[in-house]
Coordinates of C-alpha atoms (C1' of nucleotides) in Angstrom, one line a residue:
Chain A
M1 CA 3.1 11.6 9.8
A2 CA 5.7 12.5 12.5
R3 CA 7.6 15.2 10.7
R4 CA 9.6 16.9 13.3
R5 CA 11.0 14.1 15.4
P6 CA 14.6 13.4 14.5
L7 CA 15.0 10.2 12.7
T8 CA 17.0 7.9 14.9
G9 CA 18.2 4.4 15.3
C10 CA 17.9 2.3 12.1
G11 CA 16.7 4.0 9.0
L12 CA 13.2 2.6 9.2
E13 CA 11.7 5.8 10.5
A14 CA 13.4 7.8 7.7
A15 CA 12.0 5.3 5.1
L16 CA 8.5 5.3 6.7
A17 CA 8.5 9.1 6.7
V18 CA 8.7 8.8 2.9
V19 CA 6.4 5.9 2.2
G20 CA 4.3 5.8 5.3
G21 CA 0.7 6.9 5.5
K22 CA -2.5 5.6 4.0
W23 CA -1.9 6.4 0.3
K24 CA 1.7 6.7 -0.5
P25 CA 2.4 2.9 -0.8
I26 CA -0.5 2.5 -3.3
V27 CA 0.6 5.6 -5.3
L28 CA 4.1 4.3 -5.4
W29 CA 2.9 0.9 -6.4
N30 CA 0.9 2.4 -9.3
L31 CA 3.9 4.4 -10.5
A32 CA 6.2 1.5 -10.5
G33 CA 7.3 0.6 -14.0
T34 CA 5.4 3.3 -15.8
P35 CA 4.6 7.1 -15.6
R36 CA 1.0 8.0 -15.0
R37 CA -1.2 11.0 -15.6
F38 CA -3.0 12.7 -12.8
G39 CA -6.4 11.5 -13.7
E40 CA -5.1 8.0 -14.4
L41 CA -3.8 7.8 -10.9
R42 CA -7.0 9.1 -9.5
R43 CA -8.8 6.3 -11.1
L44 CA -6.2 3.7 -10.2
V45 CA -6.0 4.6 -6.6
E46 CA -9.5 3.8 -5.7
G47 CA -11.2 6.0 -3.1
I48 CA -8.6 8.8 -2.9
S49 CA -9.8 12.4 -3.1
E50 CA -8.1 14.8 -5.5
K51 CA -6.8 16.8 -2.5
M52 CA -5.1 13.7 -1.0
L53 CA -3.7 12.6 -4.3
I54 CA -2.1 15.9 -5.1
Q55 CA -0.9 16.3 -1.6
Q56 CA 0.8 12.9 -1.5
L57 CA 2.3 13.5 -4.9
R58 CA 3.7 16.8 -3.8
E59 CA 5.3 15.3 -0.7
M60 CA 6.8 12.5 -2.7
E61 CA 8.1 15.0 -5.2
A62 CA 9.6 17.0 -2.4
D63 CA 11.2 13.9 -1.1
G64 CA 12.7 13.3 -4.5
I65 CA 11.1 10.0 -5.2
V66 CA 8.6 11.3 -7.8
S67 CA 9.0 13.6 -10.7
R68 CA 6.3 15.8 -12.3
T69 CA 6.2 16.7 -15.9
D70 CA 3.9 19.4 -17.1
F71 CA 3.5 19.2 -20.9
R72 CA 1.8 22.6 -21.0
E73 CA -0.8 21.4 -23.4
I74 CA -4.5 22.2 -23.7
P75 CA -6.3 20.4 -22.3
P76 CA -3.7 20.1 -19.5
R77 CA -1.5 17.0 -19.4
V78 CA 0.8 16.2 -16.5
E79 CA 2.7 13.0 -15.9
Y80 CA 4.1 11.6 -12.7
A81 CA 6.9 9.1 -12.6
L82 CA 9.3 7.5 -10.2
T83 CA 12.8 9.1 -10.1
E84 CA 15.9 6.9 -9.9
F85 CA 15.8 7.5 -6.2
G86 CA 12.2 6.4 -6.2
V87 CA 13.0 3.3 -8.0
S88 CA 15.7 2.4 -5.5
L89 CA 13.1 2.8 -2.8
A90 CA 10.7 0.6 -4.6
E91 CA 13.4 -2.0 -4.8
A92 CA 14.1 -1.8 -1.1
L93 CA 10.4 -2.1 -0.6
R94 CA 10.0 -5.3 -2.5
P95 CA 10.7 -7.9 0.2
L96 CA 8.3 -6.2 2.6
C97 CA 5.8 -6.1 -0.1
E98 CA 6.2 -9.8 -0.7
W99 CA 6.1 -10.5 3.0
G100 CA 2.8 -8.7 3.2
T101 CA 1.4 -10.5 0.2
A102 CA 2.4 -13.8 1.7
H103 CA 0.6 -13.1 5.0
V104 CA -2.3 -10.9 4.1
A105 CA -4.8 -13.6 5.0
R106 CA -3.2 -14.0 8.5
I107 CA -3.1 -10.3 9.1
E108 CA -6.6 -9.6 8.0
A109 CA -7.9 -12.5 10.1
R110 CA -6.4 -11.0 13.3
R111 CA -7.7 -7.6 12.4
A112 CA -11.2 -9.1 11.9
E113 CA -11.0 -10.6 15.4
V114 CA -10.2 -7.3 16.9
V115 CA -13.2 -5.6 15.2
S116 CA -15.6 -8.3 16.2
A117 CA -14.3 -8.2 19.7
R118 CA -16.3 -5.1 20.3
Chain B
M1 CA -3.9 3.4 11.5
A2 CA -6.5 2.5 8.8
R3 CA -7.8 -0.6 10.3
R4 CA -11.0 -1.3 8.4
R5 CA -10.0 -0.6 4.9
P6 CA -9.5 -3.9 2.9
L7 CA -5.8 -4.5 2.2
T8 CA -5.6 -4.4 -1.5
G9 CA -3.0 -4.4 -4.3
C10 CA 0.5 -5.4 -3.3
G11 CA 1.1 -6.5 0.3
L12 CA 2.6 -3.2 1.3
E13 CA -0.5 -2.0 3.1
A14 CA -0.8 -5.3 5.0
A15 CA 2.8 -4.9 6.1
L16 CA 2.4 -1.3 7.0
A17 CA -0.7 -2.1 9.0
V18 CA 1.6 -4.2 11.2
V19 CA 4.8 -2.0 11.4
G20 CA 3.4 1.4 10.5
G21 CA 2.8 4.2 12.9
K22 CA 5.2 6.3 15.0
W23 CA 6.5 3.7 17.5
K24 CA 6.3 0.2 16.1
P25 CA 9.4 0.4 13.9
I26 CA 11.5 1.5 16.9
V27 CA 10.0 -1.1 19.2
L28 CA 10.6 -3.8 16.6
W29 CA 14.1 -2.6 16.2
N30 CA 14.7 -2.8 19.9
L31 CA 13.3 -6.3 20.1
A32 CA 15.4 -7.6 17.2
G33 CA 18.0 -10.1 18.4
T34 CA 17.0 -10.1 22.1
P35 CA 14.0 -10.2 24.4
R36 CA 13.3 -7.1 26.5
R37 CA 11.6 -6.4 29.7
F38 CA 8.9 -3.7 29.7
G39 CA 10.8 -1.1 31.7
E40 CA 13.9 -1.8 29.5
L41 CA 11.9 -1.0 26.4
R42 CA 10.5 2.1 28.0
R43 CA 14.0 3.4 28.5
L44 CA 15.2 2.3 25.1
V45 CA 12.4 3.8 23.1
E46 CA 13.1 7.3 24.1
G47 CA 10.1 9.6 24.6
I48 CA 7.4 7.0 24.5
S49 CA 4.7 7.0 27.1
E50 CA 3.7 3.9 29.0
K51 CA 0.3 4.0 27.5
M52 CA 1.7 4.0 24.0
L53 CA 4.3 1.4 24.6
I54 CA 1.8 -1.1 26.1
Q55 CA -0.7 -0.3 23.3
Q56 CA 1.8 -0.9 20.5
L57 CA 3.1 -4.1 22.2
R58 CA -0.5 -5.4 22.5
E59 CA -1.2 -4.7 18.9
M60 CA 2.0 -6.4 17.8
E61 CA 1.1 -9.3 20.0
A62 CA -2.3 -9.5 18.4
D63 CA -0.6 -9.5 15.0
G64 CA 1.5 -12.4 16.1
I65 CA 4.9 -10.7 15.7
V66 CA 5.6 -10.3 19.4
S67 CA 5.2 -12.7 22.3
R68 CA 4.7 -11.7 25.9
T69 CA 6.0 -13.8 28.8
D70 CA 4.8 -13.1 32.3
F71 CA 7.2 -14.7 34.9
R72 CA 4.7 -14.2 37.6
E73 CA 7.3 -13.0 40.1
I74 CA 7.3 -10.3 42.6
P75 CA 8.3 -7.7 41.8
P76 CA 6.6 -8.3 38.4
R77 CA 8.7 -9.4 35.5
V78 CA 7.5 -9.5 31.9
E79 CA 9.5 -10.1 28.8
Y80 CA 8.6 -9.3 25.2
A81 CA 10.3 -11.0 22.3
L82 CA 9.9 -11.3 18.5
T83 CA 8.1 -14.5 17.4
E84 CA 9.3 -16.4 14.4
F85 CA 6.8 -14.5 12.4
G86 CA 8.1 -11.3 13.8
V87 CA 11.7 -12.3 12.9
S88 CA 10.6 -13.0 9.3
L89 CA 9.1 -9.5 9.2
A90 CA 12.3 -8.0 10.6
E91 CA 14.1 -9.8 7.8
A92 CA 11.8 -8.4 5.2
L93 CA 12.3 -5.0 6.7
R94 CA 16.1 -5.0 6.5
P95 CA 16.5 -3.6 2.9
L96 CA 14.1 -0.8 3.6
C97 CA 16.0 -0.1 6.9
E98 CA 19.3 0.0 5.0
W99 CA 17.8 2.2 2.3
G100 CA 16.6 4.6 5.0
T101 CA 20.0 4.6 6.8
A102 CA 21.8 5.3 3.5
H103 CA 19.6 8.3 2.8
V104 CA 18.7 9.8 6.1
A105 CA 20.7 12.9 5.5
R106 CA 19.0 13.6 2.2
I107 CA 15.5 12.9 3.6
E108 CA 16.1 15.0 6.7
A109 CA 17.4 17.9 4.5
R110 CA 14.2 18.0 2.5
R111 CA 12.1 17.8 5.6
A112 CA 14.0 20.8 7.0
E113 CA 13.3 22.8 3.9
V114 CA 9.6 22.1 4.3
V115 CA 9.5 23.2 7.9
S116 CA 11.5 26.4 7.3
A117 CA 9.1 27.2 4.4
R118 CA 6.5 28.2 6.8
Chain C
dC1 C1' 7.7 -3.1 38.2
dC2 C1' 4.1 -3.3 35.1
dG3 C1' 0.7 -1.7 33.9
dT4 C1' -4.9 1.1 33.7
dA5 C1' -7.9 5.0 33.4
dT6 C1' -8.9 9.7 31.8
dC7 C1' -8.8 13.5 29.5
dC8 C1' -6.9 16.4 25.9
dT9 C1' -4.5 17.9 21.6
dC10 C1' -3.3 17.8 17.0
dT11 C1' -3.2 16.3 12.4
dA12 C1' -4.0 13.1 8.8
dC13 C1' -7.7 12.3 6.1
dG14 C1' -12.4 13.3 4.0
dA15 C1' -16.4 16.0 1.6
dT16 C1' -17.6 19.5 -1.1
dA17 C1' -17.4 23.4 -4.1
dC18 C1' -14.9 26.1 -7.3
dT19 C1' -11.0 27.6 -11.1
dG20 C1' -7.4 28.1 -15.2
Chain D
dC1 C1' -7.8 17.9 -17.2
dA2 C1' -5.5 19.1 -13.4
dG3 C1' -5.7 21.1 -9.9
dT4 C1' -7.2 25.0 -5.3
dA5 C1' -9.7 26.4 -1.3
dT6 C1' -12.5 25.5 2.9
dC7 C1' -14.5 23.3 6.4
dG8 C1' -15.2 19.3 9.2
dT9 C1' -14.1 14.8 11.6
dA10 C1' -12.0 10.6 13.6
dG11 C1' -8.5 8.6 15.7
dA12 C1' -3.5 8.5 16.6
dG13 C1' -0.8 10.1 19.9
dG14 C1' 0.4 12.8 24.5
dA15 C1' 0.0 14.1 29.8
dT16 C1' -1.1 12.9 34.1
dA17 C1' -2.8 10.3 37.9
dC18 C1' -3.8 6.0 40.0
dG19 C1' -3.7 0.6 40.9
dG20 C1' -2.1 -4.6 41.8

DNA sequence: CCGTATCCTCTACGATACTG
DNA sequence: CAGTATCGTAGAGGATACGG
């Protein structure tokens, strides 16, 4: 992610600094509506490594869109959830999400062309 | 960008595959409302190299959100504009854009902390 | 003016092993 | 269960020079 560049123009860059990247959208998506435990997320977000998951969660926590609750039990139990701020982001994301859903086929098709072109 | 991974879950990944990255949001933003010439874009999108600009434009063209018009004049004159598809994307992007604008200060503050932390 | 062609850097992301 | 610690890699992005 481009962390040091000042976020200019419209707020898109600021927003993308928070939800951009390979995993954050999926993590956010899986936290929408309900809190999740770490291991639960790891299973839900297919293909993610523990390192990446924890890293993304920490960043989202630092950005104030995710909260972490350690129940201090044994065995360990930690829950992640969207903050109010995170929920507001999810709301703002919805139209884009729907746009994507509506056009996945089209997008994937073009991508496939590019790949087969080489 | 993660080009080969299948786009799963909600459409967010599909959408981000199209507007994600460092430059595309800004380029899109600068094309919103009016067509732009290449050199014009290069000046508007501050800091971008010609290589990056043309690359992003080509990808956006391949994704069908931008159209390229070569007027075949001398000196050369080429115009880039959003397609209808591109406009629909820009629409879908607006809430996120506004969310970002509303919270830039907060986001940048956290980022500053992180940087100063090392 | 509108690009291409190279070469290079940097970092996001991945694989693996280990711990309280 | 919920993480840390390392090491390694691919590709996004940057710098510079040249071409129609």
